[in-house]
Backbone as a ProteinNet text record, in pm:
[ID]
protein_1_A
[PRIMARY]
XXXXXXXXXXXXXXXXXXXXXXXXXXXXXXXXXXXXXXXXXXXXXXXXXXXXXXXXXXXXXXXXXXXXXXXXXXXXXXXXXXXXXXXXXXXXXXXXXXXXXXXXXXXXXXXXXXXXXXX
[TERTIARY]
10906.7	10871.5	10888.3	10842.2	10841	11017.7	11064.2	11245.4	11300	11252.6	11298.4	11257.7	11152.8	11092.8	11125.5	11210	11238.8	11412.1	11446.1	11608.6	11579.8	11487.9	11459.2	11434.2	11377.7	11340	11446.5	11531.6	11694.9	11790.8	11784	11887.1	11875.1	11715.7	11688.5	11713.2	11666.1	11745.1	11870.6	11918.1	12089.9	12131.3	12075.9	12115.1	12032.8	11963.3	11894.7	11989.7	12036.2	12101.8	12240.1	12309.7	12408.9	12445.2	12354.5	12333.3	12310.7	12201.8	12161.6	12235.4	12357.8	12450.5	12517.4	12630	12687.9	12639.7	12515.6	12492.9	12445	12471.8	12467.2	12640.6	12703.3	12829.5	12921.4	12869.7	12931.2	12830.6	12738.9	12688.1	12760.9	12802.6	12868.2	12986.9	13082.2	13215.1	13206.2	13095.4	13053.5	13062.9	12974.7	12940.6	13074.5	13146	13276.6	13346	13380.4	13514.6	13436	13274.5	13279.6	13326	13308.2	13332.9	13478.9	13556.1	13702.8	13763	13688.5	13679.7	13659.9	13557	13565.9	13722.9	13767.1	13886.2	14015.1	13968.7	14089.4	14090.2	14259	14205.8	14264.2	14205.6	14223	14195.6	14248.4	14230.2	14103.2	14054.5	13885.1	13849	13838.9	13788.6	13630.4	13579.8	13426.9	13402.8	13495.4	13489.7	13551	13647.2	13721.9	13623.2	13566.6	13479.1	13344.6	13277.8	13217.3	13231.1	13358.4	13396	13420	13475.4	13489.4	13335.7	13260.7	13079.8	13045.2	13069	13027.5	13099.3	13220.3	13269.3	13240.4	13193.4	13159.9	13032.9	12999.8	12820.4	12821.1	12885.8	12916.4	12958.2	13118	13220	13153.6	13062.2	13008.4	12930.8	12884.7	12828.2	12954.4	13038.6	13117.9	13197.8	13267.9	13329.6	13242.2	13138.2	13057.1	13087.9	13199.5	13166	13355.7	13373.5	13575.5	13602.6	13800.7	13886.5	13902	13901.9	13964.4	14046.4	14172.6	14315.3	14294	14134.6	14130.9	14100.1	13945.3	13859.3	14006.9	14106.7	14209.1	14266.7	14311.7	14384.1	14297.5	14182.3	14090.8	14081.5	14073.3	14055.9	14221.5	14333.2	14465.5	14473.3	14434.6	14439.7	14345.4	14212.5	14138.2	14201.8	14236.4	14329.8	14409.8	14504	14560.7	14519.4	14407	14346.4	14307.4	14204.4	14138.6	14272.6	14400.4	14484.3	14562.2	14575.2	14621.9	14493.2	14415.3	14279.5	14294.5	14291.4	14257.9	14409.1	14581.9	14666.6	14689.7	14609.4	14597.6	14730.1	14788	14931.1	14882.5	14892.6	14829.5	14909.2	15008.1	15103.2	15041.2	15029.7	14997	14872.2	14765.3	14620.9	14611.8	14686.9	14699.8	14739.9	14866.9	14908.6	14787.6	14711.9	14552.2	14509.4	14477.3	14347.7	14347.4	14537.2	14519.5	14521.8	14559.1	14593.2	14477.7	14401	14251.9	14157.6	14204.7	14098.2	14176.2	14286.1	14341.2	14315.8	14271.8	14235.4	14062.6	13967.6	13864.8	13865.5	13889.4	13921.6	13977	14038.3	14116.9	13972.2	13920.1	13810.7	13689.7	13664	13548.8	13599.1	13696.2	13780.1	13702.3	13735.4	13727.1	13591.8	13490.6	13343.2	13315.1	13395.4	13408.5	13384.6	13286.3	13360.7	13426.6	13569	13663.6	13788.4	13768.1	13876.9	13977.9	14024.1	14150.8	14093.8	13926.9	13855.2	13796.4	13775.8	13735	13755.9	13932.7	14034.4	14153.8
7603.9	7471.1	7368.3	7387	7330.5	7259.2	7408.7	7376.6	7213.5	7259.9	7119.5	7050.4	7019	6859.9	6826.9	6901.3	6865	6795.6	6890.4	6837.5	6743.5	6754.7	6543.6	6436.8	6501.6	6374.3	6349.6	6448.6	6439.9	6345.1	6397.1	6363.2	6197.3	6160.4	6068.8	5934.8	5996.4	5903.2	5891.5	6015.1	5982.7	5850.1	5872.5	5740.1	5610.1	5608	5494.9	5388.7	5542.2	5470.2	5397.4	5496.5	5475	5326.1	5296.7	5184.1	5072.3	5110	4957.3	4957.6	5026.6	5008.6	4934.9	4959.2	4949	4751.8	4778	4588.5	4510.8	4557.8	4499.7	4469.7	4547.2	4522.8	4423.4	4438.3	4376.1	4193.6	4189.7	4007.1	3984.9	4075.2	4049	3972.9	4086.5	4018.2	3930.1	3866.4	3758.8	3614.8	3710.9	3574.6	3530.7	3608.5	3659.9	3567.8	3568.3	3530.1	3350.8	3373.5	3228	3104.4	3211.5	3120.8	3099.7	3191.1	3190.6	3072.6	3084.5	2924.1	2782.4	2786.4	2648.3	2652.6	2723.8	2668.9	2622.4	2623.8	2529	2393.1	2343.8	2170.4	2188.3	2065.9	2029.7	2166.5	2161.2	2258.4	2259.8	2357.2	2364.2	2428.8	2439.4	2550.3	2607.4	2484.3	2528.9	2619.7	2607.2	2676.2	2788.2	2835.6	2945.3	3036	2935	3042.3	3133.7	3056.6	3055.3	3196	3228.4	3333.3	3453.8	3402.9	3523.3	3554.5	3499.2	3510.6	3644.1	3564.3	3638.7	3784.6	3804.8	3930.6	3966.9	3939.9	4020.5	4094.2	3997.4	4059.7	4200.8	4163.6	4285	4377.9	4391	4504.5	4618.2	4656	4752.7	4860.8	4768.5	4871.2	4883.6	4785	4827.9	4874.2	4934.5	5010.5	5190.4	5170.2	5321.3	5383.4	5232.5	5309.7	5253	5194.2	5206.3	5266.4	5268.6	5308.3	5201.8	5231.4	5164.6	5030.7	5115.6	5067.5	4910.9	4918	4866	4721.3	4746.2	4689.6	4612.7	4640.5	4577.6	4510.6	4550.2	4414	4307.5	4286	4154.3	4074.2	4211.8	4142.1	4116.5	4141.1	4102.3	3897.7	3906.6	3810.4	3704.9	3726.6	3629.8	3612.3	3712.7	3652.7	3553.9	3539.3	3472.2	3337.2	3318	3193.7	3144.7	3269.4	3147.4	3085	3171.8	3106.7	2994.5	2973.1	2851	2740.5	2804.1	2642.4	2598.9	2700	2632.9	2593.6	2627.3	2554	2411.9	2431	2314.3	2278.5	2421.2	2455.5	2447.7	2349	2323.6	2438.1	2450.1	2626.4	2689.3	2763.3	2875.6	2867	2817	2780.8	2807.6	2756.7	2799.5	2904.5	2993.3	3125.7	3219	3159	3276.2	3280.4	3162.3	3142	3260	3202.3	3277.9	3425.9	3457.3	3604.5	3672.5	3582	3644	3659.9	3567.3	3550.4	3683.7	3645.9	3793.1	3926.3	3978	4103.3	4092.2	3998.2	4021.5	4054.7	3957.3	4037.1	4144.6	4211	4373	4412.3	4393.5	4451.4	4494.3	4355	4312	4395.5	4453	4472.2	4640.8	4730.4	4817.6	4858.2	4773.5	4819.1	4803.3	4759.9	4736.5	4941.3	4893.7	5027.6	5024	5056.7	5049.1	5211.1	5221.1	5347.4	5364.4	5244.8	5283.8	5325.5	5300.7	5266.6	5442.6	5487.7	5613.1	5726.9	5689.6	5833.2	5813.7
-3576.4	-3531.4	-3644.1	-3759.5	-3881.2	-3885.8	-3900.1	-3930	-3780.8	-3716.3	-3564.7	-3634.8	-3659.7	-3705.8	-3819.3	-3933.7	-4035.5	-4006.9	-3913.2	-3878.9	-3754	-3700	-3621.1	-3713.1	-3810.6	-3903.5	-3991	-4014.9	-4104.6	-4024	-3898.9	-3800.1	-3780	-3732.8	-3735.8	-3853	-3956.6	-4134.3	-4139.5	-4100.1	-4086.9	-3985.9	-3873.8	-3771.1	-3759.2	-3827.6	-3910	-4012	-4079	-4207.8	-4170.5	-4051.7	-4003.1	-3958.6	-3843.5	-3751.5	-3830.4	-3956.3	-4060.4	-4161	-4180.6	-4269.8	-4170.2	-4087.2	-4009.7	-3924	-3925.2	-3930.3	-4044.9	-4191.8	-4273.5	-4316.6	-4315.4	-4292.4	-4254	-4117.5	-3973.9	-4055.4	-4073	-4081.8	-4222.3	-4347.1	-4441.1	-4400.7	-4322.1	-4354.2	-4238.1	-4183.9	-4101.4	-4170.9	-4239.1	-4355	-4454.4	-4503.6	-4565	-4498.6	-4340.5	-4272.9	-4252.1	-4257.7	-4223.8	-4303.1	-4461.8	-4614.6	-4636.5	-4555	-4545.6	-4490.4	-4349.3	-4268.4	-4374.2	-4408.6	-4500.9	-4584.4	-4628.2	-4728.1	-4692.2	-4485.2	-4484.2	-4556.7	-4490.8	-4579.1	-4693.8	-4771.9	-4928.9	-5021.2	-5150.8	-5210.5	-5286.1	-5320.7	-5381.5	-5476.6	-5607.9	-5632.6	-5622.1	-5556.6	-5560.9	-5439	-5319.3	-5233.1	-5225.2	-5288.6	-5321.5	-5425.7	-5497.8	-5577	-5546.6	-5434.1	-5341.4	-5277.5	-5200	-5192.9	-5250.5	-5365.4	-5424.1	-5478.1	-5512.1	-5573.8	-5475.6	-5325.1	-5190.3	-5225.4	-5211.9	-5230.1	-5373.6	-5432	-5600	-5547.8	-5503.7	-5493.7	-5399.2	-5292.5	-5159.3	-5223.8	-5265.6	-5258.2	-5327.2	-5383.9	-5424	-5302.8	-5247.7	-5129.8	-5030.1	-5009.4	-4907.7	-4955.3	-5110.9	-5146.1	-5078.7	-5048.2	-4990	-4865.8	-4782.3	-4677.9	-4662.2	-4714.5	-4691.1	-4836.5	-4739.9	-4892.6	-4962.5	-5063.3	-5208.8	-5164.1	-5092.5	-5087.7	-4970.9	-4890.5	-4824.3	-4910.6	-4978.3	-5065.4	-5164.2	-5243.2	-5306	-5252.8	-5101.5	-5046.7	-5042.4	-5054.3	-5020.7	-5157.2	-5242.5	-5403.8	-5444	-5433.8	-5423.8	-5359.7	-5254.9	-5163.6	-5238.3	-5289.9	-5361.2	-5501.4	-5560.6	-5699.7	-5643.2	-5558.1	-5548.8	-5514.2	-5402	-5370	-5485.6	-5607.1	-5711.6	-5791.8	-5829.7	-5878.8	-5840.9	-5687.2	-5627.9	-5661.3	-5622.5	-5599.2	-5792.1	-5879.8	-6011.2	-6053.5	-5967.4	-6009.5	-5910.7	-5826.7	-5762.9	-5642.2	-5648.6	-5534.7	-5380.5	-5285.4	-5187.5	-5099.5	-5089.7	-5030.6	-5060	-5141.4	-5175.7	-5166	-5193.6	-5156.2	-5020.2	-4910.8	-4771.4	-4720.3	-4797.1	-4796	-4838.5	-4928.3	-4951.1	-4875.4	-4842.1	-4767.7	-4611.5	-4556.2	-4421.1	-4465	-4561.5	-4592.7	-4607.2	-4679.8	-4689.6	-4564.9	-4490.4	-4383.3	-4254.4	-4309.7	-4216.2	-4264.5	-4392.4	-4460.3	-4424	-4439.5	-4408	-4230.8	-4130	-3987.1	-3992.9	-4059.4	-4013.7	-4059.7	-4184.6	-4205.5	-4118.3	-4053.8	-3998.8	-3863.4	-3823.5	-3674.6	-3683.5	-3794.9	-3816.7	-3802.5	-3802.3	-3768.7	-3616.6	-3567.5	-3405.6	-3344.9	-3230.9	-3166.2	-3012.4	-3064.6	-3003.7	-2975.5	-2889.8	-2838.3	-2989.4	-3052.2	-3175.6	-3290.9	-3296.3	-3461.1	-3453.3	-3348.4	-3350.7	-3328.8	-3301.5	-3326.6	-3400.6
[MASK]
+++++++++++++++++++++++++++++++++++++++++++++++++++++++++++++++++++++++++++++++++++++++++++++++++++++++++++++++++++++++

Protein backbone atom coordinates (compact mmCIF):
# COMPACT_ATOMS: atom_id res chain seq x y z
CA UNK A 1 0.00 0.00 0.00
CA UNK A 2 2.83 2.28 1.06
CA UNK A 3 4.64 1.63 -2.56
CA UNK A 4 0.86 3.12 -4.49
CA UNK A 5 0.96 6.15 -2.55
CA UNK A 6 4.47 6.83 -3.00
CA UNK A 7 4.11 6.39 -6.98
CA UNK A 8 0.62 8.68 -6.75
CA UNK A 9 2.49 11.14 -5.09
CA UNK A 10 5.59 10.73 -7.78
CA UNK A 11 3.21 10.53 -10.58
CA UNK A 12 1.35 13.36 -9.33
CA UNK A 13 4.84 15.94 -9.00
CA UNK A 14 5.65 14.77 -12.28
CA UNK A 15 2.28 16.27 -13.78
CA UNK A 16 2.34 19.17 -11.69
CA UNK A 17 5.68 20.00 -12.85
CA UNK A 18 4.76 19.18 -16.32
CA UNK A 19 1.55 21.40 -16.77
CA UNK A 20 3.38 24.52 -14.62
CA UNK A 21 6.32 24.33 -16.69
CA UNK A 22 4.53 24.04 -19.76
CA UNK A 23 2.39 27.47 -18.70
CA UNK A 24 5.29 29.22 -17.63
CA UNK A 25 6.64 28.75 -20.97
CA UNK A 26 3.69 29.27 -23.06
CA UNK A 27 3.12 33.29 -21.02
CA UNK A 28 7.10 33.67 -21.65
CA UNK A 29 7.31 33.46 -25.23
CA UNK A 30 3.90 35.44 -24.81
CA UNK A 31 5.48 37.96 -23.31
CA UNK A 32 8.66 37.40 -25.77
CA UNK A 33 6.41 37.71 -29.05
CA UNK A 34 4.56 40.68 -27.43
CA UNK A 35 8.11 42.67 -27.00
CA UNK A 36 8.77 41.52 -30.59
CA UNK A 37 5.55 43.40 -31.56
CA UNK A 38 6.74 46.74 -30.26
CA UNK A 39 9.88 46.87 -32.62
CA UNK A 40 7.95 47.42 -35.45
CA UNK A 41 8.40 51.02 -36.84
CA UNK A 42 11.38 53.26 -36.23
CA UNK A 43 14.51 51.78 -35.15
CA UNK A 44 15.25 51.48 -31.24
CA UNK A 45 17.68 50.41 -29.33
CA UNK A 46 15.84 50.73 -26.14
CA UNK A 47 13.33 48.41 -27.43
CA UNK A 48 15.47 45.86 -28.96
CA UNK A 49 17.28 45.78 -25.79
CA UNK A 50 14.32 45.26 -23.96
CA UNK A 51 14.12 42.06 -25.64
CA UNK A 52 16.96 40.75 -25.57
CA UNK A 53 17.04 41.59 -21.29
CA UNK A 54 13.62 39.41 -21.68
CA UNK A 55 15.38 36.50 -23.41
CA UNK A 56 18.66 36.68 -21.19
CA UNK A 57 16.70 36.30 -18.21
CA UNK A 58 14.41 33.20 -19.71
CA UNK A 59 16.75 31.09 -21.97
CA UNK A 60 18.17 29.30 -19.11
CA UNK A 61 15.15 27.55 -18.05
CA UNK A 62 13.90 27.16 -21.49
CA UNK A 63 17.17 25.84 -22.54
CA UNK A 64 15.56 22.67 -19.92
CA UNK A 65 12.99 21.89 -21.84
CA UNK A 66 14.16 22.59 -25.84
CA UNK A 67 17.21 21.87 -28.06
CA UNK A 68 20.06 24.00 -28.13
CA UNK A 69 19.82 24.34 -31.95
CA UNK A 70 16.37 25.75 -31.26
CA UNK A 71 17.36 28.29 -28.28
CA UNK A 72 20.43 29.70 -31.09
CA UNK A 73 18.22 30.47 -33.73
CA UNK A 74 16.49 33.15 -31.43
CA UNK A 75 19.90 34.27 -30.04
CA UNK A 76 21.27 34.38 -33.92
CA UNK A 77 18.14 36.54 -34.86
CA UNK A 78 18.63 39.03 -31.73
CA UNK A 79 22.41 39.52 -32.55
CA UNK A 80 21.34 40.69 -35.45
CA UNK A 81 18.41 43.08 -34.35
CA UNK A 82 20.81 44.58 -31.49
CA UNK A 83 23.35 45.12 -34.36
CA UNK A 84 20.89 46.82 -36.77
CA UNK A 85 19.10 49.04 -33.93
CA UNK A 86 22.82 50.20 -32.58
CA UNK A 87 23.91 50.63 -36.57
CA UNK A 88 20.88 52.36 -36.99
CA UNK A 89 20.12 50.14 -40.57
CA UNK A 90 16.31 50.60 -40.79
CA UNK A 91 16.38 47.06 -43.35
CA UNK A 92 17.93 45.12 -41.55
CA UNK A 93 16.37 46.29 -38.19
CA UNK A 94 13.10 45.06 -40.00
CA UNK A 95 14.70 41.81 -41.40
CA UNK A 96 15.35 41.05 -37.35
CA UNK A 97 12.73 42.04 -36.14
CA UNK A 98 10.36 39.70 -38.54
CA UNK A 99 12.89 36.93 -38.24
CA UNK A 100 12.81 37.08 -34.68
CA UNK A 101 9.29 37.32 -34.23
CA UNK A 102 9.04 34.36 -36.63
CA UNK A 103 11.65 32.08 -34.45
CA UNK A 104 9.83 33.04 -31.22
CA UNK A 105 6.15 31.76 -32.92
CA UNK A 106 7.75 28.43 -34.17
CA UNK A 107 8.74 28.42 -30.61
CA UNK A 108 5.71 29.44 -28.93
CA UNK A 109 3.78 26.88 -31.79
CA UNK A 110 5.69 23.96 -30.35
CA UNK A 111 4.05 24.14 -26.85
CA UNK A 112 0.72 23.95 -28.62
CA UNK A 113 -1.00 20.57 -28.39
CA UNK A 114 -1.51 19.70 -31.68
CA UNK A 115 -1.72 16.23 -33.70
CA UNK A 116 2.11 17.48 -35.44
CA UNK A 117 3.79 18.62 -31.87
CA UNK A 118 3.16 15.10 -30.50
CA UNK A 119 4.35 12.67 -33.06
Amino acid sequence: MRALIISAVLLAAVVIFVFSSSAWLSGFFSKLYGLADELTGTVSKDAANNVYQAWKNGKFTVLLFFDKEETDNIDASLEKLVNAANDKNEKEYTAATNELRYEIKRMKDMLDIRFENVF
